[in-house]
XYZ file of C-alpha atoms in Angstrom:
512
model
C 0.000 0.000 0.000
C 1.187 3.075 -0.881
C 0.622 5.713 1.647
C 2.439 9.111 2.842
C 3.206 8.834 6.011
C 4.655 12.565 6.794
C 2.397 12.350 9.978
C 5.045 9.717 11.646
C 7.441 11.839 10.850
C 6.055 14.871 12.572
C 4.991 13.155 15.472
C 7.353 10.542 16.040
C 6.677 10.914 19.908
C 2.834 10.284 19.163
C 3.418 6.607 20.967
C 4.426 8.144 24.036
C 0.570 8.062 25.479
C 1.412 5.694 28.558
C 1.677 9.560 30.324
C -1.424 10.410 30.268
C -4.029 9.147 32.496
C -7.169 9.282 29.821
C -5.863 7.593 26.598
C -8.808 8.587 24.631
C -7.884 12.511 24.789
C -4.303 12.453 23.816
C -3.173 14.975 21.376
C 0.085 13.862 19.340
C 3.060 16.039 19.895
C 6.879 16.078 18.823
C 9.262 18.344 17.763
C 7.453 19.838 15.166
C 3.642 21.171 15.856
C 1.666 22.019 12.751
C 1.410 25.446 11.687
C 0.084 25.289 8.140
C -2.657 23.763 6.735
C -0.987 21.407 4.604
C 1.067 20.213 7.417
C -2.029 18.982 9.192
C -3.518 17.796 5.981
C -0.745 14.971 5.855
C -1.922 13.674 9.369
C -5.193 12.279 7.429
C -2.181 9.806 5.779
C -1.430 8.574 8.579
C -1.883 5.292 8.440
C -3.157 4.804 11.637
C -6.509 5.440 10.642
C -6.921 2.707 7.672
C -5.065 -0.562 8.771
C -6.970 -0.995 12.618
C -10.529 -0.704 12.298
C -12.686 -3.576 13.949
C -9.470 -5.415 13.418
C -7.456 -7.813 16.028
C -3.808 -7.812 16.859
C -3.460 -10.530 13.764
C -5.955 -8.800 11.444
C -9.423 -10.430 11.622
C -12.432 -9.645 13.078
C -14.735 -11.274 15.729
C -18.011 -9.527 14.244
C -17.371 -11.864 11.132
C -17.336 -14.592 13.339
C -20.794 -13.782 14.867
C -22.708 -14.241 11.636
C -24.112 -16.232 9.232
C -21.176 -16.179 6.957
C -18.729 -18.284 8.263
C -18.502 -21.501 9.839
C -15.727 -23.554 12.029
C -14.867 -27.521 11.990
C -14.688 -29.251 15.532
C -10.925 -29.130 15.047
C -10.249 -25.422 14.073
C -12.755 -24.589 17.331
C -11.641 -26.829 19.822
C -7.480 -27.394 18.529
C -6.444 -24.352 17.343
C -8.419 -21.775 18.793
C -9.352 -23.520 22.273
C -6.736 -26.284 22.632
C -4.014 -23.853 21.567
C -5.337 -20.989 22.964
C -4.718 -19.060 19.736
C -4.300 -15.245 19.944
C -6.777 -15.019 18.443
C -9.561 -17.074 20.690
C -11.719 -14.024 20.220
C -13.260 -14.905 17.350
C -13.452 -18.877 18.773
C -15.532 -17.195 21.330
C -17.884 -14.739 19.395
C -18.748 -18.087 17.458
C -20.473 -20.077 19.908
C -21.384 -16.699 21.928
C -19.736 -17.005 24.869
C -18.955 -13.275 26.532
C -16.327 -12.148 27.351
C -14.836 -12.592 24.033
C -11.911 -11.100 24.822
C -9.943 -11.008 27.546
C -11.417 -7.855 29.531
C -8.160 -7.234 31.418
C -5.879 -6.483 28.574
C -6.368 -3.703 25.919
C -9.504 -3.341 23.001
C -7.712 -3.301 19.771
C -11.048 -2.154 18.235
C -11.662 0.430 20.690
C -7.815 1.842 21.409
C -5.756 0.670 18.161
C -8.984 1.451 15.719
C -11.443 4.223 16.611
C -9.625 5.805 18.647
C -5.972 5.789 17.990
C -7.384 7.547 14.249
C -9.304 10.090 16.735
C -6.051 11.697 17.844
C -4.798 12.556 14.033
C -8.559 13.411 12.694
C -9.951 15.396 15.925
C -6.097 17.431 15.845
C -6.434 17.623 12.483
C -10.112 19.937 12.510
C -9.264 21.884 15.484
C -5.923 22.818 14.228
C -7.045 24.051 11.227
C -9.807 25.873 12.494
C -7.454 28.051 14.675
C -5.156 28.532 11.601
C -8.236 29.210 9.688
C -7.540 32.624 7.241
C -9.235 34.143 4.051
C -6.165 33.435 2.205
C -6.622 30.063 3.049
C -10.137 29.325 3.647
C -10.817 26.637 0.757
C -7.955 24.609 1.317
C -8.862 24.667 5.289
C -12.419 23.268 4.611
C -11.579 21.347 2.132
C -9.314 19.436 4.869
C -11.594 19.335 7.414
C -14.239 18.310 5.391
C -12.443 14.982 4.757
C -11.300 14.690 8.423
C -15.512 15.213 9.202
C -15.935 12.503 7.213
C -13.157 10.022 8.514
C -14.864 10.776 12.238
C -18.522 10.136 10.760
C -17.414 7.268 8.834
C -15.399 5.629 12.312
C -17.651 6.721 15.278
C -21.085 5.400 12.946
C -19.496 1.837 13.232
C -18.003 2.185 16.778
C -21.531 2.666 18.208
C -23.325 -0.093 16.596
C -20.500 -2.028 17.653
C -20.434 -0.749 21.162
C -24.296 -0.555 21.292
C -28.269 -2.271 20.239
C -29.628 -2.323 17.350
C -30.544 0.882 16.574
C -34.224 1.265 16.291
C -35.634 3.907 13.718
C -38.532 6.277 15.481
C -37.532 4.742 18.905
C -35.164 6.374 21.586
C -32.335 4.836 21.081
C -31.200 6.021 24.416
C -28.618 3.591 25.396
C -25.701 5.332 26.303
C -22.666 3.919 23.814
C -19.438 5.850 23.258
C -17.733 9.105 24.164
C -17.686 11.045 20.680
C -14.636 12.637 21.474
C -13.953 15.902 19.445
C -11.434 17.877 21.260
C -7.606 17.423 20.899
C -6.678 19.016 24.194
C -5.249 16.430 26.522
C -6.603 19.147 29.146
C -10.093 18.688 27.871
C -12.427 16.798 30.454
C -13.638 13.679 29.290
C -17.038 14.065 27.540
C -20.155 11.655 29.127
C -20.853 8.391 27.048
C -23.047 9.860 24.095
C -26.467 7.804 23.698
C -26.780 6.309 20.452
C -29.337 8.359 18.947
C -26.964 11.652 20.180
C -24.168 9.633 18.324
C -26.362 9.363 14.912
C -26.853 12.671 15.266
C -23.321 14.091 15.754
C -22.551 12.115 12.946
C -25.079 13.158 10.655
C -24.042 16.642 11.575
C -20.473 16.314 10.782
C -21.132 14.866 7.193
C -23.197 17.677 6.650
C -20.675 20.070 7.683
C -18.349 18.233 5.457
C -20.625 18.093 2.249
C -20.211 21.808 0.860
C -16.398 21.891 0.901
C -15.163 18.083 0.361
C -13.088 17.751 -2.616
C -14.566 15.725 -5.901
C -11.430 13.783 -5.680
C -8.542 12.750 -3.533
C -5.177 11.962 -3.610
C -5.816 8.474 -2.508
C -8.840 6.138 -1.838
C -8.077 6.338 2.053
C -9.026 10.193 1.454
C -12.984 11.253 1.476
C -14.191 12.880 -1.619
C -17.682 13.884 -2.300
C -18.793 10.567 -3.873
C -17.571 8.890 -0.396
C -19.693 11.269 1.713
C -22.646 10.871 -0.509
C -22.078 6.931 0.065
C -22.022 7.404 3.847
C -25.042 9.518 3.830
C -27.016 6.375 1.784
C -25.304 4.002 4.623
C -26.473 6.004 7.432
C -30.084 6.317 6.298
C -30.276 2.149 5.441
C -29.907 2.074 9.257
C -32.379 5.031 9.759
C -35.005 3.332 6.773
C -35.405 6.538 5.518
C -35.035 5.153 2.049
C -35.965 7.710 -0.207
C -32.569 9.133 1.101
C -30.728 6.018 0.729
C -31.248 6.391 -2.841
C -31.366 10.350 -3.411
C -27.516 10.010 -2.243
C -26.378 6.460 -3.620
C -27.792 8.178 -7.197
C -25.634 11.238 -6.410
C -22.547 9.235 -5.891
C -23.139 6.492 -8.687
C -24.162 8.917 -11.550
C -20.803 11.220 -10.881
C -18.509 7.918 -10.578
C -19.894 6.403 -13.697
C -19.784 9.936 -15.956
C -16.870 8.680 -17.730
C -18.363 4.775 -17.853
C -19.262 2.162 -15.855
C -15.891 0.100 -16.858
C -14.045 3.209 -15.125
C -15.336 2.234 -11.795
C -15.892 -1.660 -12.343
C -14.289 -4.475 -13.719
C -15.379 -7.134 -15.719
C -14.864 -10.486 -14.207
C -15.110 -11.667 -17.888
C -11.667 -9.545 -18.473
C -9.678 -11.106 -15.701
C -7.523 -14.403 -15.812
C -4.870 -15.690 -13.234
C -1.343 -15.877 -13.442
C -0.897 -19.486 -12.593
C -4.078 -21.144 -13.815
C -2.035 -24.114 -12.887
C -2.333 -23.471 -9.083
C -5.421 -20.845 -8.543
C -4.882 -21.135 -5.039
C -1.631 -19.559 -5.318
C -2.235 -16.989 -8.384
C -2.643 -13.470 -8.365
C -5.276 -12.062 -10.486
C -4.477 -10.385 -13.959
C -6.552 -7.115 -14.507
C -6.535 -4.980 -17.759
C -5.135 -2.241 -15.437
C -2.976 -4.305 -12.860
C -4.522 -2.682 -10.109
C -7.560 -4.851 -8.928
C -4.780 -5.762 -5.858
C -4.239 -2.559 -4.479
C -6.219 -0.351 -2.429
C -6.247 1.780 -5.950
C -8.461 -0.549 -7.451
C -11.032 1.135 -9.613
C -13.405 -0.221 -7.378
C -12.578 0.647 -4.298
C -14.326 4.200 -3.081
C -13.201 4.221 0.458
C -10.153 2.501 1.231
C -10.232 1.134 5.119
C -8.618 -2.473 5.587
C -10.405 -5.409 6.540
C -10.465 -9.145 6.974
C -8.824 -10.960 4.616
C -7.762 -13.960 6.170
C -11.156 -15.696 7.134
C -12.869 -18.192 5.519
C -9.534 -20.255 4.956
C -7.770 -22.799 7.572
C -6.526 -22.359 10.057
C -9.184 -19.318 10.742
C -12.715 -20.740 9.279
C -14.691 -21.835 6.158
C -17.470 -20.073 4.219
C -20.973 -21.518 5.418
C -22.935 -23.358 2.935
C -25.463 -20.951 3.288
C -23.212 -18.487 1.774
C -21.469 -20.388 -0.595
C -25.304 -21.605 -1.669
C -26.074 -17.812 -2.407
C -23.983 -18.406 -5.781
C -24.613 -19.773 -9.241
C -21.482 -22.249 -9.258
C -21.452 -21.990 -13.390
C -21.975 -18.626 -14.235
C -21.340 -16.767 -11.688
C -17.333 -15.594 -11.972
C -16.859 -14.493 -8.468
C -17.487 -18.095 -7.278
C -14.812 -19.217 -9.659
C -12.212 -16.718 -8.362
C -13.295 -16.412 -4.689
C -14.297 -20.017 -3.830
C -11.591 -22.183 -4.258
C -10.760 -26.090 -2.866
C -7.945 -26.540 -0.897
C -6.809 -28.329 1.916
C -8.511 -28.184 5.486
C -7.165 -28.380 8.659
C -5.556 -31.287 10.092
C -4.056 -31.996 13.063
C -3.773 -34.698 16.119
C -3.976 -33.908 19.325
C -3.993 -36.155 22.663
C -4.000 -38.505 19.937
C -7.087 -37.937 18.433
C -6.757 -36.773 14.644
C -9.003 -33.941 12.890
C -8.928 -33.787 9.118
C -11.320 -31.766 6.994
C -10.075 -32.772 4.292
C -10.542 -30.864 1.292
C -12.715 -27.716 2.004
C -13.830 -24.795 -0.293
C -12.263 -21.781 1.087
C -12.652 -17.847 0.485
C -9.938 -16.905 -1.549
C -10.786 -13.584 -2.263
C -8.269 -11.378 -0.101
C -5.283 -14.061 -0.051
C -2.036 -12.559 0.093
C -0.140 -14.173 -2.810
C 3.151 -12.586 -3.327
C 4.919 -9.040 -2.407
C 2.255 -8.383 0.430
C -0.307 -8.290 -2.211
C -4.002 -9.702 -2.408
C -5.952 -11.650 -4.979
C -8.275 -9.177 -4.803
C -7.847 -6.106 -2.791
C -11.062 -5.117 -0.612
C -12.042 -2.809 1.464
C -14.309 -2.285 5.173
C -14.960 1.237 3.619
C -17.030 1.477 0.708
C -16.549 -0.190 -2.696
C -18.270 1.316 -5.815
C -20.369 -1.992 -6.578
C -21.690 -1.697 -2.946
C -22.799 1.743 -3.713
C -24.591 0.260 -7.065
C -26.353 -1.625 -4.555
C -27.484 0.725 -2.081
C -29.189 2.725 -5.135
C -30.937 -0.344 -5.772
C -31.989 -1.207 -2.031
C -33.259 2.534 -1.720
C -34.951 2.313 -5.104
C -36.464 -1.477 -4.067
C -37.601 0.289 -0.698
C -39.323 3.021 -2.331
C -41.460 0.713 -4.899
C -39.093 1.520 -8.043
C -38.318 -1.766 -8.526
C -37.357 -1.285 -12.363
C -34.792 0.622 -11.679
C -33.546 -1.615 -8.819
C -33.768 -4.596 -10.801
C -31.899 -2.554 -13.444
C -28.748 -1.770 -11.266
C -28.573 -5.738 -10.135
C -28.427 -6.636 -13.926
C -25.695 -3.825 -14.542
C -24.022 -5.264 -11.593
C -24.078 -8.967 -12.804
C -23.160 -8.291 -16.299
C -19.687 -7.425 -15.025
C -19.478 -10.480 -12.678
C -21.190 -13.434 -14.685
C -20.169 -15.257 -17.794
C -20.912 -12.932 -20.885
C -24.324 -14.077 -22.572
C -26.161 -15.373 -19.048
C -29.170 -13.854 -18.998
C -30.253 -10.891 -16.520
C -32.521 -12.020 -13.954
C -36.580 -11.103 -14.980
C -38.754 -8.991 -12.781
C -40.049 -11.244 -9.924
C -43.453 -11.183 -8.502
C -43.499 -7.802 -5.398
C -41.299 -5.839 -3.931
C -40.284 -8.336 -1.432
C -38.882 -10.299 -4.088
C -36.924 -7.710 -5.490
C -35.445 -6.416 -2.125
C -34.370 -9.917 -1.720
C -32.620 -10.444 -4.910
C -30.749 -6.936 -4.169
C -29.923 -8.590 -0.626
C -28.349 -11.350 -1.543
C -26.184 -9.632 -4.909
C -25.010 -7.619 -1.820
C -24.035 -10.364 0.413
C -22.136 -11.701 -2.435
C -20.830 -8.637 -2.974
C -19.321 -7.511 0.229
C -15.946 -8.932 1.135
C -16.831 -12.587 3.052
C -16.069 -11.471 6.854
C -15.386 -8.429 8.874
C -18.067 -5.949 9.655
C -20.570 -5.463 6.708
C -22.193 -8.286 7.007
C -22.564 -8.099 10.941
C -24.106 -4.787 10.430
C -26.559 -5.979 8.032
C -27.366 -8.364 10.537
C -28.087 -5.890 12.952
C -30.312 -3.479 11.057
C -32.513 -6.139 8.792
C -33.208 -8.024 12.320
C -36.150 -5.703 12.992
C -38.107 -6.954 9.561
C -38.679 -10.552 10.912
C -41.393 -12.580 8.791
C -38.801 -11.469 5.554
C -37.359 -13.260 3.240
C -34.240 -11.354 4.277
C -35.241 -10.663 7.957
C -33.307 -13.033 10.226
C -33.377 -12.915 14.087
C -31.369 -15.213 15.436
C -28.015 -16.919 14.433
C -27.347 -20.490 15.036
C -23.968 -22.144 14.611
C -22.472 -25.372 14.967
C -19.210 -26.846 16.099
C -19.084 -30.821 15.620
C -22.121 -32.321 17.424
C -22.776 -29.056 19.578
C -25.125 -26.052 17.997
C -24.820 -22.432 19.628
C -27.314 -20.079 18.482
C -28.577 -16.452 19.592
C -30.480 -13.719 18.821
C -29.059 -10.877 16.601
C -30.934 -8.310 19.204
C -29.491 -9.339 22.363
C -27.014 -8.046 24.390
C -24.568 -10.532 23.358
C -24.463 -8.366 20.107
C -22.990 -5.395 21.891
C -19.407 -5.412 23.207
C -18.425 -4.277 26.086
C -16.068 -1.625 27.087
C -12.738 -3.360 28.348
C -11.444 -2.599 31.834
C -8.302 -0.793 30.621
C -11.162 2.366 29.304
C -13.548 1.784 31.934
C -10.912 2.344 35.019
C -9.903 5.492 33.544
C -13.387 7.009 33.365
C -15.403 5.906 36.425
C -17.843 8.607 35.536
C -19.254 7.115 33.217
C -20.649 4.458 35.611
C -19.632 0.948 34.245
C -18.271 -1.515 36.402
C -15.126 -3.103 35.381
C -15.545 -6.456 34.159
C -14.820 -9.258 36.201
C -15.737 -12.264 34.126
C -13.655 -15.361 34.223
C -11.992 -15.517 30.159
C -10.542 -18.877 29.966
């Protein structure tokens, strides 16, 4: 990934925090403070803010491992996540729902390495240049902190649906969730936990602040330009079913990326061919512009890492319910994603697990030279934007023009001359079809489909409406529902023992 990373520079004694007594409000220092706007504009490089979000120590993600998408064998669960106590056990534990997933005595890498580790670049970032704020420099200025607004929206949005309910459109929504932390002044009390409906708001408010002055393009996909903040806008509102905005915003974003054609912003599957036909497994991916492995991909909007090592041994397999959501012969995805291999296989107190040969997600491997198969992203890609148009136009009764943006979609992903899919019978129908391009859309684990899960959990009696997730692990079946309390994480003790005000009692759960 190529990144500038000017901010390390400038702050090399950033890392420093262990001096403070309230991690969350640390402002970076070093030799060399800021004075000019495009001195704080290269802390929004740093990369601090794209490789940690919702992310472990060894880069996956429990929420995938709460869902529906994946799946473990008795051996992976009980040998090398349990037996072996694996550093990652997290994820062994969100799967059969046993709290504490993680250990509640050590640190949060989603809370203090994600959300907010970035907070200390983006909220210094926005108050710095407000002070240095001039005429002379005005449009640069906004155009800066218009992309920081975003990068705050875009974090704090997922940090309290992870930290919080399922957030209920026309309730209250008056759990309290996270601290949305704005100031950079390690001086600065500690704001209250923010309720979640307070934190929708705040972050509704600071994409609208960023709207008028955010760039049409940026330097780099890890950089918010308009087309992003008209994506997060259609995001927010799926979770707020206000629909008709969903799709005034997706239609925004989609008509300016596709000006110049649809093939600028998507490839065709039917275009692509590996390396080393001769061992898929191992092959990178050929793309007309070589770039469908970097975060420059032309279909990558919003470039935030994610999980890329799930859905392959040692970590977990694809569930057949997802790997049943694709047509096996047409479909080209399937053919570069979904590839056999070897399972895991071990003995232990000599008793042997072998799972033989197992179709695995292939999708985000990394190949050769630190590169992917495919590169995604936990931000927003432009095919998932093609299908929030459609959702929001499926939601509001235009269901031609939904069903026209899945066949647009498809013709770039299946084999040239299948046939688009044919009006079905109702909207319900059509929503569904647009649900399940999506979940075959959006990279395998991580946090998009957990989300999903959390906001399509208050249509039960849907086709795409599911309450409660059932697993299994060898003989034994786990299963919970999506709005529980299990579905929130809680705040680990190394936050809560810094801010008794807030009124949560440190954890004192047995882990192992």
């Amino acid at each position: 990934m190529v990144m500038r990373l000017h901010s390390i520079l400038l702050f090399a004694a950033a890392a420093s925090l262990a001096a403070c007594n309230k991690f969350l409000d640390v402002k970076p220092k070093g030799k060399l403070i800021p004075t000019e706007v495009a001195e704080f504009n290269h802390l929004l490089d740093n990369q601090d803010i794209v490789r940690y979000p919702f992310l472990n120590n060894n880069s996956t993600s429990l929420l995938a491992y709460m869902t529906d998408n994946l799946t473990l064998s008795e051996g992976i669960g009980k040998i090398y996540y349990k037996a072996n106590n694996s550093p990652n056990i997290d994820c062994y534990y969100g799967y059969i729902f046993r709290p504490p997933f993680k250990n509640p005595t050590l640190a949060d890498y989603f809370w203090e390495w994600g959300t907010y580790r970035s907070m200390k670049y983006i909220n210094n970032v926005i108050e710095g240049v407000k002070e240095i704020r001039n005429p002379e420099n005005a449009e640069e200025a906004d155009a800066v902190m218009a992309q920081a607004y975003v990068a705050r929206a875009w974090s704090y949005f997922h940090t309290t649906l992870v930290y919080g309910p399922v957030y209920r459109p026309g309730g209250t929504n008056d759990t309290k969730t996270i601290p949305y932390l704005t100031s950079a002044d390690v001086d600065a009390p500690m704001p209250d936990l923010s309720t979640q409906e307070e934190v929708f708001s705040k972050v509704l408010s600071d994409l609208h602040a960023a709207l008028p002055n955010i760039p049409e393009a940026t330097n780099h996909p890890s950089r918010a330009n308009k087309m992003t903040t008209q994506a997060m806008l259609a995001y927010y509102h799926l979770f707020t079913q206000k629909y008709d905005s969903v799709a005034y915003y997706a239609n925004l974003a989609w008509t300016a990326a596709a000006a110049n054609g649809v093939d600028k912003v998507l490839y065709d599957f039917n275009t692509l061919s590996l390396v080393n036909p001769a061992n898929p497994t191992a092959s990178q991916v050929n793309s007309p512009d070589s770039k469908i492995n970097l975060p420059t991909s032309r279909e990558i909007l919003f470039f935030r890492a994610s999980d890329i090592r799930s859905g392959r041994s040692n970590y977990s397999y694809p569930s057949d319910e997802y790997i049943a959501l694709f047509d096996k012969t047409n479909d080209l995805r399937y053919q570069y994603y979904l590839l056999e291999a070897p399972g895991y296989k071990t003995t232990y107190n000599g008793v042997t697990y072998n799972d033989g040969t197992k179709l695995q997600y292939f999708r985000g491997e990394t190949i050769s030279g630190g590169l992917s198969r495919f590169q995604i992203t936990a931000g927003f890609s432009f095919p998932e934007l093609l299908l929030m148009r459609a959702e929001g136009y499926a939601r509001t009764n235009r269901l031609a023009e939904a069903m026209a943006d899945v066949n647009l979609l498809r013709k770039y992903r299946m084999v040239t001359g299948t046939p688009d899919l044919a009006m079905p019978a109702g909207q319900d129908a059509v929503i569904q079809l647009v649900l399940e391009e999506r979940r075959r859309e959006l990279p395998l684990a991580h946090l998009k489909r957990f989300f999903d899960l959390k906001r399509l959990c208050l249509e039960p009696g849907k086709p795409w409406g599911k309450t409660t997730i059932v697993h299994t692990l060898g003989t034994e079946t786990f299963e919970n529902k999506i709005d529980d309390p299990v579905f929130v994480l809680p705040k680990t003790n190394s936050v809560l023992i810094f801010n008794p005000q807030w009124g949560i009692a440190p954890d004192s759960r047995p882990f192992n």
